[in-house]
Coordinates of C-alpha atoms in Angstrom, one line a residue:
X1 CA 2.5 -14.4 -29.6
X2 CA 5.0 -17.1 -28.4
X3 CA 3.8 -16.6 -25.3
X4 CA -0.2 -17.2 -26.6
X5 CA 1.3 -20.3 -28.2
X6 CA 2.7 -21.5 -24.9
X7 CA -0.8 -21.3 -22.7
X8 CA -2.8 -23.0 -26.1
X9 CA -0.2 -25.8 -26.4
X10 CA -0.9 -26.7 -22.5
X11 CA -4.5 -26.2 -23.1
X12 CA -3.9 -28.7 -26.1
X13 CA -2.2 -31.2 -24.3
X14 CA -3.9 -31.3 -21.4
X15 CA -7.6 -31.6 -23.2
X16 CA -5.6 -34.7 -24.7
X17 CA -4.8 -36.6 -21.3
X18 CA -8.3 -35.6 -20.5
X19 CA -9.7 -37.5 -23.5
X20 CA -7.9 -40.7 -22.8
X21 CA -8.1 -41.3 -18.9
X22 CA -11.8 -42.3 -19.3
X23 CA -12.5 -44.8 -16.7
X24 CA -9.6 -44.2 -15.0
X25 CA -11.1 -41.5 -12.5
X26 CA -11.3 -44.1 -9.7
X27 CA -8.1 -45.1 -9.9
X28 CA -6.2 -41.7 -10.3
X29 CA -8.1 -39.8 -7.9
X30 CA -6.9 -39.4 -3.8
X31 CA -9.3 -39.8 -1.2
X32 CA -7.2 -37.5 1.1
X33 CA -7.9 -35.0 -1.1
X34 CA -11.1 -32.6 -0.6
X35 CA -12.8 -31.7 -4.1
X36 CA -13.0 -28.3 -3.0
X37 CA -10.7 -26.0 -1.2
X38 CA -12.7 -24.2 1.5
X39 CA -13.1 -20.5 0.7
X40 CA -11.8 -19.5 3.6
X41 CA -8.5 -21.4 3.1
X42 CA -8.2 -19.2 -0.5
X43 CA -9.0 -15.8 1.4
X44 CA -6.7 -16.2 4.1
X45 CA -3.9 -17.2 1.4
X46 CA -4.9 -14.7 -1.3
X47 CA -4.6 -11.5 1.9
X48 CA -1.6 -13.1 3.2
X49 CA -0.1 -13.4 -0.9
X50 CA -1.5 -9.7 -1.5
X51 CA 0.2 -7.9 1.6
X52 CA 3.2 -9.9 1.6
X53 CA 4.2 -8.7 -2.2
X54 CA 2.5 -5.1 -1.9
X55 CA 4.4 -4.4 1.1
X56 CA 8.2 -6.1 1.0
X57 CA 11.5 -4.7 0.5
X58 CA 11.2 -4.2 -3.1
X59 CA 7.6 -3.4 -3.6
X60 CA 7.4 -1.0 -1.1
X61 CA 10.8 -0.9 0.6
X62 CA 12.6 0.2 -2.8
X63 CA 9.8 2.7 -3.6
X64 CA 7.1 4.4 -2.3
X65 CA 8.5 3.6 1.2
X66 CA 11.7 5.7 0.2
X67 CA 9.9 7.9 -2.3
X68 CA 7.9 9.6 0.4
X69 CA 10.6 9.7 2.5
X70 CA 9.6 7.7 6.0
X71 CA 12.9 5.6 5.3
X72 CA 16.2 6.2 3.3
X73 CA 18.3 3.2 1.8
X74 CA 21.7 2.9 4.0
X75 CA 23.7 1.2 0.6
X76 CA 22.7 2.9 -2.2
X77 CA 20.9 5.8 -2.8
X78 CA 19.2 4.7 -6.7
X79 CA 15.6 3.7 -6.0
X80 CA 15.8 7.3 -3.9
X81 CA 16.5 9.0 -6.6
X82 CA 13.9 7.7 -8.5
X83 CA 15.4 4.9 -10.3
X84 CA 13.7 2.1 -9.7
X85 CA 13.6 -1.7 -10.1
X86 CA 11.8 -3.1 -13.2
X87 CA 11.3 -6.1 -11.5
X88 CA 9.1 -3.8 -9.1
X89 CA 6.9 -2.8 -10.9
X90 CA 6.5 -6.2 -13.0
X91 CA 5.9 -7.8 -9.7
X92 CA 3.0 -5.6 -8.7
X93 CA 1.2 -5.9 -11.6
X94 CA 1.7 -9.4 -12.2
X95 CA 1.0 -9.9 -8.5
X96 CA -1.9 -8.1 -8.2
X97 CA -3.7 -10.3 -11.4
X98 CA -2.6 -13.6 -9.6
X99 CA -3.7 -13.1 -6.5
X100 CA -7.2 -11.3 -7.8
X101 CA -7.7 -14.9 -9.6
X102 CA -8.5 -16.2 -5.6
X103 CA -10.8 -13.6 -5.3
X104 CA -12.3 -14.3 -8.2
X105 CA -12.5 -17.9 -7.1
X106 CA -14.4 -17.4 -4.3
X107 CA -16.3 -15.3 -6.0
X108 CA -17.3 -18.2 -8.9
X109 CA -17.7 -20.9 -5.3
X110 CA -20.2 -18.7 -4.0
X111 CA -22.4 -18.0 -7.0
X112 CA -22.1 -21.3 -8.8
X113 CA -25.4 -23.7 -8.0
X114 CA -23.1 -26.5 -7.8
X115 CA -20.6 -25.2 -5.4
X116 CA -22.8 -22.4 -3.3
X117 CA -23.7 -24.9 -0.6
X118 CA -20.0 -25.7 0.0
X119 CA -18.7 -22.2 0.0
X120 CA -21.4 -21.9 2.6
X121 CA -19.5 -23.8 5.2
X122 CA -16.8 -21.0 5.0
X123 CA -19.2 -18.1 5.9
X124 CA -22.5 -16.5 4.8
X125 CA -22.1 -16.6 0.7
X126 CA -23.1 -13.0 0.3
X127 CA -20.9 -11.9 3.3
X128 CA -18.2 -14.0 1.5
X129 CA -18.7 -12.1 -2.0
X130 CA -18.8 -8.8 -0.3
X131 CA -15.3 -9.5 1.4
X132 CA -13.9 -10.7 -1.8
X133 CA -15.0 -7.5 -3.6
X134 CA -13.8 -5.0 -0.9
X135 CA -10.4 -6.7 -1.6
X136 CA -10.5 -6.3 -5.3
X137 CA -11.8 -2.6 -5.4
X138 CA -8.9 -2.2 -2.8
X139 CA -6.1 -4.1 -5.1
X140 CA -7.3 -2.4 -8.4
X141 CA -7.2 0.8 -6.8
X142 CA -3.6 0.6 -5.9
X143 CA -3.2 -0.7 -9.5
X144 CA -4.8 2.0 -11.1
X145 CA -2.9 4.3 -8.9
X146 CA 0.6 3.2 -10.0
X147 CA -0.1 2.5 -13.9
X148 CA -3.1 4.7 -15.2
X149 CA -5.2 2.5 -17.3
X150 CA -4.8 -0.8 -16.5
X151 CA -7.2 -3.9 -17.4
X152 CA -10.3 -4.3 -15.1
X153 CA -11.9 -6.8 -13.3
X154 CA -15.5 -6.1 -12.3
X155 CA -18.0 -8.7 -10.6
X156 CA -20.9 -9.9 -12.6
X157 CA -20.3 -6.3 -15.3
X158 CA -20.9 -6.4 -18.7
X159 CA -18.9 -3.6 -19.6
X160 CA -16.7 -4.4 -22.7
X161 CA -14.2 -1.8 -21.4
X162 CA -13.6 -4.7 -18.0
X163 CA -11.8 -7.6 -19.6
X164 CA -9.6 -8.4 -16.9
X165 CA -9.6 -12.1 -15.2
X166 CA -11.4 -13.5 -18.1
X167 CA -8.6 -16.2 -19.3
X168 CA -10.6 -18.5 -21.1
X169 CA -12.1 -16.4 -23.4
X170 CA -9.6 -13.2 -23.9
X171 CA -5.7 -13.6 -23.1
X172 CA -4.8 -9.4 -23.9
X173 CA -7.1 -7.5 -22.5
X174 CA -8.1 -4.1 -23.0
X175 CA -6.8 -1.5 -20.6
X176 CA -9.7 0.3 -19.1
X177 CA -10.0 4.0 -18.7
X178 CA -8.9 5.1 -14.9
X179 CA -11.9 7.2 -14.7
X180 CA -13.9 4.6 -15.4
X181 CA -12.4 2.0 -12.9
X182 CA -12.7 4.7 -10.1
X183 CA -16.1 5.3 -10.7
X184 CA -16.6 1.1 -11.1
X185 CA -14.2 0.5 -7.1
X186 CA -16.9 3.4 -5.8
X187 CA -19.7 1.4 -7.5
X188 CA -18.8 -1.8 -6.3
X189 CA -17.4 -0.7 -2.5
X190 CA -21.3 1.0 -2.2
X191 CA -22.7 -2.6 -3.3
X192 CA -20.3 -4.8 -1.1
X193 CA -21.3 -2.4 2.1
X194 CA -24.7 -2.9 1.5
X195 CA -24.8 -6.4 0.5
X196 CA -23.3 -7.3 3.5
X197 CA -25.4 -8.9 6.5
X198 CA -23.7 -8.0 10.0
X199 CA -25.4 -10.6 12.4
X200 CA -24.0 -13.6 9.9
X201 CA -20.0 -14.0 10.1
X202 CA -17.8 -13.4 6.7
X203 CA -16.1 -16.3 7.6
X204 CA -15.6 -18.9 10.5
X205 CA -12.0 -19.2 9.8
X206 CA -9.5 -17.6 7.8
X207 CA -10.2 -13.9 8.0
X208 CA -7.1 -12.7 9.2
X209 CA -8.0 -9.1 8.9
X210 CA -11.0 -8.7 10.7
X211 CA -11.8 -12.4 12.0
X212 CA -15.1 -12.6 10.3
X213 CA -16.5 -9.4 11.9
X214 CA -19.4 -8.4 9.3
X215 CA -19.7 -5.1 11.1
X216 CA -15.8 -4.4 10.3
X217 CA -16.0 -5.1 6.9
X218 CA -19.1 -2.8 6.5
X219 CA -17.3 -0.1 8.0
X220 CA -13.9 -0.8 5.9
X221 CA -15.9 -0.5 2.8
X222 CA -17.6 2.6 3.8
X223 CA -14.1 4.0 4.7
X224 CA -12.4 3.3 1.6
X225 CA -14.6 4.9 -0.3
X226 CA -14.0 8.0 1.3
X227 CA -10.5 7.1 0.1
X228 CA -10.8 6.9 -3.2
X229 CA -13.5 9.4 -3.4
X230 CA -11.4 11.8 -1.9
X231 CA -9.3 11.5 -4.6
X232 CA -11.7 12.4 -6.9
X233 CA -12.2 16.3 -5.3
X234 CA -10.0 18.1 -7.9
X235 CA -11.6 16.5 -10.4
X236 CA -15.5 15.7 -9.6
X237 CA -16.3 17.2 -6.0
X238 CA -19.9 16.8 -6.7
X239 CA -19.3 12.8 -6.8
X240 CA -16.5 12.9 -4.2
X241 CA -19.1 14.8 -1.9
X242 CA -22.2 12.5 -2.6
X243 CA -19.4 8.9 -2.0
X244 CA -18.7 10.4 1.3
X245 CA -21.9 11.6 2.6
X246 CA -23.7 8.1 1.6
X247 CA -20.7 6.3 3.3
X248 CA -20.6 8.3 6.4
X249 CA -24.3 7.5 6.6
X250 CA -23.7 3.9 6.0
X251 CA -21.6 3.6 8.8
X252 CA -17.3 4.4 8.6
X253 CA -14.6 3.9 11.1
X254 CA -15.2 5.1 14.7
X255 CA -12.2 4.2 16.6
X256 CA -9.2 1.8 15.9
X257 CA -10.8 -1.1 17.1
X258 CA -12.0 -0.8 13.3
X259 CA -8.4 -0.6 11.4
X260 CA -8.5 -3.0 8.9
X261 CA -4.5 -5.0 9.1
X262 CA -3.5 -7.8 7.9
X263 CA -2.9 -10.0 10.7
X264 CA 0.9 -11.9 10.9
X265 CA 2.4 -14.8 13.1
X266 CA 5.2 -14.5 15.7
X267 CA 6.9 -17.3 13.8
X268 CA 9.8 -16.6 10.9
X269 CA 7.2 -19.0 8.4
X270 CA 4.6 -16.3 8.2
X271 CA 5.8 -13.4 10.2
X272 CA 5.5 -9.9 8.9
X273 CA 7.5 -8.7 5.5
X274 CA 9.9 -6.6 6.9
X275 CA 10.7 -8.7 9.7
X276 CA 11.7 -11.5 6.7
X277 CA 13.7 -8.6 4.8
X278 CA 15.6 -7.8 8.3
X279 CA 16.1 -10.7 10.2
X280 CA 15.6 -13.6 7.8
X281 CA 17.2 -12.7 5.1
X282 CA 19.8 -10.4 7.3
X283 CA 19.9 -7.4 5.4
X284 CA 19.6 -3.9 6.9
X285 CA 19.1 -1.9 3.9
X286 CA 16.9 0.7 4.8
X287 CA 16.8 3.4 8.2
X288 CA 13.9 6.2 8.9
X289 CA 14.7 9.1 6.8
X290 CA 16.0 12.6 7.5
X291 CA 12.9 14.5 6.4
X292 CA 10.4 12.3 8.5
X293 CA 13.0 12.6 11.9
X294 CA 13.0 16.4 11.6
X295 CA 9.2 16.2 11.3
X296 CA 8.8 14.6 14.4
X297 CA 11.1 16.8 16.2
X298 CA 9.7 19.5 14.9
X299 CA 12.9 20.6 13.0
X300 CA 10.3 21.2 10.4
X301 CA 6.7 21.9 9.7
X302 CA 4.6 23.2 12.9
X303 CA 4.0 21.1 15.3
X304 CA 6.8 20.7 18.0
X305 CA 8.6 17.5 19.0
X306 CA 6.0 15.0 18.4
X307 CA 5.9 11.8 20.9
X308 CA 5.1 9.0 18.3
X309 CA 8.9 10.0 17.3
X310 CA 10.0 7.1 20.1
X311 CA 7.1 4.6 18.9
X312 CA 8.0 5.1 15.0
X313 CA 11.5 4.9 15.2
X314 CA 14.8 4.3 17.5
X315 CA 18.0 5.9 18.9
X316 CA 21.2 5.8 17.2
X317 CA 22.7 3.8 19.8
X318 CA 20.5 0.9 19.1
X319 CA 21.3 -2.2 16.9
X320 CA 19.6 -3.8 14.2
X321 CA 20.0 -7.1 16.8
X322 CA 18.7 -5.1 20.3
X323 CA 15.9 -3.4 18.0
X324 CA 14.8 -7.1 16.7
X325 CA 15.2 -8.7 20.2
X326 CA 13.3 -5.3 21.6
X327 CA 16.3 -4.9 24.4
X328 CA 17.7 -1.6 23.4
X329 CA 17.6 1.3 26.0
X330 CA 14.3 3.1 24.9
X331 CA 15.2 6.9 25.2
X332 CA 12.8 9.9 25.2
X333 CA 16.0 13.1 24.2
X334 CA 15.3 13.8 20.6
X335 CA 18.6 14.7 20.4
X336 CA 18.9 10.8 20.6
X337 CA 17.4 10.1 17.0
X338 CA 18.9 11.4 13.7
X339 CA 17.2 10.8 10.5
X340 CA 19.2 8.7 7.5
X341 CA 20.6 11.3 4.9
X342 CA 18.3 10.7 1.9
X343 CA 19.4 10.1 -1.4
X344 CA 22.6 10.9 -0.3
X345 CA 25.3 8.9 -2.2
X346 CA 27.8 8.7 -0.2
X347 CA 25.9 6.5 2.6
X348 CA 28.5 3.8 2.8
X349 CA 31.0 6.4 4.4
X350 CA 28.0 6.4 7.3
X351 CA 28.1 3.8 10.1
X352 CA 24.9 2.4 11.7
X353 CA 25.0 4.6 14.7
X354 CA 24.8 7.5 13.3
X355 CA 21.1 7.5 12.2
X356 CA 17.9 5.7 13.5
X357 CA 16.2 2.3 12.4
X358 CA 12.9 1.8 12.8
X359 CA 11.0 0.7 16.3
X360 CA 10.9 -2.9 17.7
X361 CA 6.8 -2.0 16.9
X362 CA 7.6 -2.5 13.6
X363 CA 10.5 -4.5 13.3
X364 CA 8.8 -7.8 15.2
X365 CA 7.4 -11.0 13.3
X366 CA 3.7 -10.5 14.3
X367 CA 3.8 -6.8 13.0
X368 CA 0.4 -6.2 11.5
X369 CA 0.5 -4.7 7.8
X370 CA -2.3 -1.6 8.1
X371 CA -4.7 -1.5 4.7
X372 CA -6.5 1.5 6.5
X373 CA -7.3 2.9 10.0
X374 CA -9.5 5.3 12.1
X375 CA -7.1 8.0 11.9
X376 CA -7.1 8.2 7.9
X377 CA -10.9 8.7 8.1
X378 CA -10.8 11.9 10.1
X379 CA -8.2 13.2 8.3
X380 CA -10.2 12.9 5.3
X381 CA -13.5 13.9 7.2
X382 CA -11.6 16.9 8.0
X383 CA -10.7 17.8 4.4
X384 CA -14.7 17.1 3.7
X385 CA -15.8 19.5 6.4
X386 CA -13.5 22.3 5.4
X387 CA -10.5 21.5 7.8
X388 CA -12.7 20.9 10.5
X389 CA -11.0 21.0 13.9
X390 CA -12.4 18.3 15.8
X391 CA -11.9 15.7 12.9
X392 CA -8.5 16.8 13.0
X393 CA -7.5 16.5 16.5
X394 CA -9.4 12.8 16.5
X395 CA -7.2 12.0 13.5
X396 CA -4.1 12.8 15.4
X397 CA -5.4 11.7 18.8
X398 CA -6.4 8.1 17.1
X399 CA -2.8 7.8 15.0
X400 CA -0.9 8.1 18.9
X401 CA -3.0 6.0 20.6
X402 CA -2.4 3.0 17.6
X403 CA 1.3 4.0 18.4
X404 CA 1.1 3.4 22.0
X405 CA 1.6 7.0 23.0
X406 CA 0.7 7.7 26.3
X407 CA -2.6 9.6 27.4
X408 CA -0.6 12.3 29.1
X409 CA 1.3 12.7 26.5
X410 CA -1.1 13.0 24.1
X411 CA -3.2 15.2 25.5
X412 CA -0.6 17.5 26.1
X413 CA 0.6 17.3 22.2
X414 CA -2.7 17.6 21.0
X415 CA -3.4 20.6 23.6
X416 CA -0.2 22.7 21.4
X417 CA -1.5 21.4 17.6
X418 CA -2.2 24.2 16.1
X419 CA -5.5 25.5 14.3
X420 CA -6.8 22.9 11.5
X421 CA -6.1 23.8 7.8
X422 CA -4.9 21.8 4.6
X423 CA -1.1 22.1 5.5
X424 CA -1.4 20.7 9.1
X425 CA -4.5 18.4 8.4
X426 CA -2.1 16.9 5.3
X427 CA 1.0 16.9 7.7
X428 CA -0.3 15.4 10.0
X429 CA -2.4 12.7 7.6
X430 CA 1.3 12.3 6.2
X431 CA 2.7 11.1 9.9
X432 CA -0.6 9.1 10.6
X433 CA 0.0 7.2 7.2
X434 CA 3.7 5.8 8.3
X435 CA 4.2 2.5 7.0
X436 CA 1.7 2.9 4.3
X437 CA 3.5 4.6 1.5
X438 CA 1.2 3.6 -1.3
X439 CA -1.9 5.6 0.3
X440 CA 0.6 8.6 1.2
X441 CA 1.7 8.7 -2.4
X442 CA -1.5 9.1 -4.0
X443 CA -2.3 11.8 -0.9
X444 CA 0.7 13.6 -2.3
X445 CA 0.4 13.7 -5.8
X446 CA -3.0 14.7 -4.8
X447 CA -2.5 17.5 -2.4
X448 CA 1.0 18.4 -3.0
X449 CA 1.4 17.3 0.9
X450 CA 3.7 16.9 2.7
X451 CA 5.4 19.8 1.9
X452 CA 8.2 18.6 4.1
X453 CA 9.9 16.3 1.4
X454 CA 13.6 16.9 0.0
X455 CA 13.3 17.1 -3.6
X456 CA 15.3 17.2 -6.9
X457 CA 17.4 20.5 -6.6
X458 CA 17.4 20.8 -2.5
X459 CA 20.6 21.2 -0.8
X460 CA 21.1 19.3 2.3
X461 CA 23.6 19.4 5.5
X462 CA 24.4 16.9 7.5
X463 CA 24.1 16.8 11.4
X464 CA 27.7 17.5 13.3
X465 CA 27.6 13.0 13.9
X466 CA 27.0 12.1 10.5
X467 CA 29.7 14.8 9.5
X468 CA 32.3 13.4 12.3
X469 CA 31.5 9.6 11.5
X470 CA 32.8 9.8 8.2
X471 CA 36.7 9.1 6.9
X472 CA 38.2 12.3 7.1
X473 CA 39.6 12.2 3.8
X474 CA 36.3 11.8 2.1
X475 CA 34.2 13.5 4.8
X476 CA 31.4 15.4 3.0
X477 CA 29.2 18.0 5.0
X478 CA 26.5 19.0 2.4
X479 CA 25.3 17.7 -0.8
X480 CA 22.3 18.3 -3.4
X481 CA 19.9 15.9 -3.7
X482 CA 19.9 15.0 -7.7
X483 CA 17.4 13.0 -9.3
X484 CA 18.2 9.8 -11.3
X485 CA 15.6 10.3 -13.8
X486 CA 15.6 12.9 -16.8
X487 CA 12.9 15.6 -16.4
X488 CA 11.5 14.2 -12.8
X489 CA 11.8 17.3 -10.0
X490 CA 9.1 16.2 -8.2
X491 CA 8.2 12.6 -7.0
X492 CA 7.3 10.8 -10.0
X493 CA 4.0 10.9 -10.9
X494 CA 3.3 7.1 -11.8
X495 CA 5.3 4.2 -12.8
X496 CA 6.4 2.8 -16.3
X497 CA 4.0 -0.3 -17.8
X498 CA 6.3 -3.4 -17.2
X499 CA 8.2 -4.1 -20.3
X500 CA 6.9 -7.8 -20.4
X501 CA 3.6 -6.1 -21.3
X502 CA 5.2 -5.1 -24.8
X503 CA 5.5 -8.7 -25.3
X504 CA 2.4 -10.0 -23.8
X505 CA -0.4 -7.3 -24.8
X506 CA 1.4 -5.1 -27.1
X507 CA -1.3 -3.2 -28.8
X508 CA -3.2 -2.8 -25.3
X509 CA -0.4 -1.4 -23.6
X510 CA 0.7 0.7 -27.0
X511 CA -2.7 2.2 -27.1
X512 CA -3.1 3.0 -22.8
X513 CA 0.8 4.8 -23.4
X514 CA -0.8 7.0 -25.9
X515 CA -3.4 8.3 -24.0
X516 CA -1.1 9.7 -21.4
X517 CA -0.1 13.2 -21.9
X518 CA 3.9 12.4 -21.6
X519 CA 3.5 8.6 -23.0
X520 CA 4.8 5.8 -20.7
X521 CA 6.6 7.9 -18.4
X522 CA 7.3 8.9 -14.9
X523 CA 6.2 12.5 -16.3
X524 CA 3.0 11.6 -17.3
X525 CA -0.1 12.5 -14.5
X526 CA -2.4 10.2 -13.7
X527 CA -6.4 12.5 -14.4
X528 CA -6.6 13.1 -10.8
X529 CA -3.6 14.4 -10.0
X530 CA -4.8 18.3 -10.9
X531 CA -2.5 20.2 -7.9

């Protein structure tokens, strides 16, 4: 209520200035200053503002990044174990809202009579509307996928269940049903590919995902709505079948050229998020995990030592400052790379050489954040196809060539895969999905894959370095990995509503908590999560 009262008082006081400055418009206003901020000047900030908060140390670094084990924290072991950061999860639903208000925007520039024209010097206004609602149905998705029922935003609905974005007129919205905001992100990702003209650009400047390639964005929508329908095959295969089909027909992603990534500069300003958690704020707080090491030697699961283990990660011997400058030796010896010990709470007895950091292809300032690539859609066209075979090699073929694998070497990887079926499809999806931890946790909560992941109640040894490089009198050579959380032995299946919700939009959030099997809990499943 306080809060309400807040936002009304501005709205009261600013309606006053407004009704005393008549006449004064000449005089107050700047001639430097454009009426109208180019569309493409609010897309390029509002991708830039989305992958920048979705995918930094905290958002991603301090959850799903750890939670799905491709990196282990080298300080502290509590967001491993499940215990994460409110402030997390406050930021990525507040986050998500602000930064859907640009899309919005646009949206309202390029439908408005008064303001279509302008908009039109960004890009062609459908093209532009399109765009804007791939990126919503992509946002609310990983919304929905975190929280449950969460309020919805859905262009030009009437659905009194979508309430989201709508400031002027409702301040708590309601919390829409998941299953209805799935079916709504495959409604509208069908519309947007189809609205969508490919010989007229998206936008002349400012795309930094696809640089106003129509024909990308078609294919983008097409692909993530074998995504999310993919998710929907425990639950409604007949609709999961029919969203794939029509998208595949439509036109997906045939080769990487077609990965959708945000684009970043080689400049500390606006150069990648983890570069800024590494280098410019100088922390080193997280190393590739144990579990995602052994993978790639093929210490575990069935597949060998696997080549993108050099590309995705580097030796011990190398420094946080040799891997940032990209001057450390490069080695090809497995026996070179050791995995960080996850959740294991004793990681400040460990020094820095003895586990791996990630690659100088990730650790650089123009590092491109992947929303979704050509590999991903194989993997799923697999899955679709019965664990087809020739989906599955071009799933794993694509992810090593985006890793800079050699030819040789992949062909004579992919020459000893063995035979496609859900467990080395999903494995390999799992490897293919490095650096995008949010997609990989919904895949796991979906499938139950990887099944390569420490969890609650596993017992872990440490390699003969880790065990030598700690203080003899505290030397530890095996521990259990125990969860932080009450009653969670898996990975959790969804996060907590922020807690400033129960001030903002109590009764909302009061009445979404009810509907969840376990209340507003880590235990509670999200309805497509049926493995």
């Amino acid at each position: 209520m306080k809060n309400k009262f807040i936002i009304l008082l501005m709205l009261v006081i600013s309606a006053g200035f407004s009704s005393c400055d008549e006449g004064l418009e000449e005089v107050n206003s700047n001639p430097n200053d454009p009426e109208l901020v180019p569309t493409a000047n609010i897309f390029a900030s509002a991708t830039k503002s989305y992958t920048d908060f979705s995918r930094d140390a905290f958002n991603s670094g301090r959850l799903t990044q750890v939670w799905l084990q491709y990196w282990g924290q080298t300080a502290y072991a509590d967001e491993d174990r499940y215990l994460y950061r409110e402030t997390s999860a406050q930021s990525i639903y507040q986050n998500t809202y602000l930064v859907a208000t640009d899309f919005k925007a646009i949206l309202d520039l390029n439908t408005n009579e008064e303001t279509r024209d302008d908009a039109a010097a960004s890009g062609d206004n459908d093209n532009q509307i399109a765009a804007s609602r791939i990126m919503l149905s992509y946002m609310f998705y990983e919304l929905t996928n975190f929280f449950g029922d969460v309020p919805y935003y859905s262009y030009g609905s009437d659905d009194p269940d979508f309430q989201a974005l709508n400031v002027d007129n409702n301040l708590t919205p309601i919390f829409a049903p998941q299953e209805k905001i799935y079916a709504d992100i495959l409604k509208e990702l069908r519309a947007s590919a189809d609205m969508i003209n490919t010989s007229a650009p998206v936008f002349v400047s400012g795309d930094n995902i696809f640089n106003g390639d129509a024909a990308k964005w078609k294919k983008f929508a097409n692909s993530l709505i074998l995504r999310v329908a993919n998710n929907l095959r425990g639950t409604d295969p007949a609709t999961a079948t029919s969203a794939i089909n029509t998208a595949v027909q439509s036109g997906v992603m045939t080769s990487n050229a077609d990965n959708a990534a945000q684009a970043y500069a080689a400049e500390d300003l606006n150069a990648s998020p983890w570069w800024r958690a590494f280098v410019v704020s100088g922390r080193t707080d997280f190393a590739v995990a144990a579990p995602f090491i052994n993978l790639l030697k093929g210490e575990t699961g069935n597949f060998g030592l696997d080549p993108r283990l050099f590309e995705m990660a580097a030796p011990i011997s190398a420094s946080i400052g040799s891997i940032t400058s990209n001057t450390y030796e490069r080695s090809e010896d497995p026996a070179d790379y050791e995995g960080a010990p996850y959740a294991f709470r004793n990681m400040n007895g460990l020094n820095f050489t003895s586990y791996s950091f990630t690659s100088s292809n990730v650790l650089k300032q123009d590092y491109s954040e992947v929303l979704m690539e050509y590999a991903e859609v194989q993997f799923i066209l697999s899955e679709q196809n019965n664990w087809n075979q020739t989906n599955y090699v071009n799933g794993v073929r694509a992810s090593m060539e985006k890793w800079g694998v050699a030819d040789a070497d992949i062909d004579a990887f992919v020459a000893t895969l063995p035979p496609a079926s859900q467990e080395n499809v999903l494995n390999q999806k799992y490897i293919a999905l490095y650096m995008q931890p949010n997609t990989a946790y919904a895949e796991y909560r979906k499938s139950g894959f990887p099944n390569i992941l420490l969890l609650p109640g596993d017992t872990v040894t440490l390699p003969a370095n880790q065990i030598e490089a700690q203080a003899p009198a505290n030397r530890i050579e095996s521990y259990t990995f125990v969860s932080g959380v009450n009653g969670v032995t898996d990975l959790p299946f969804r996060l907590r509503y922020p807690q400033i919700l129960q001030t903002l939009n109590r009764e909302n959030r009061a009445a979404a908590a009810a509907d969840l099997a376990n209340g507003d809990t880590l235990l509670s499943k999200l309805f497509w999560d049926v493995n």
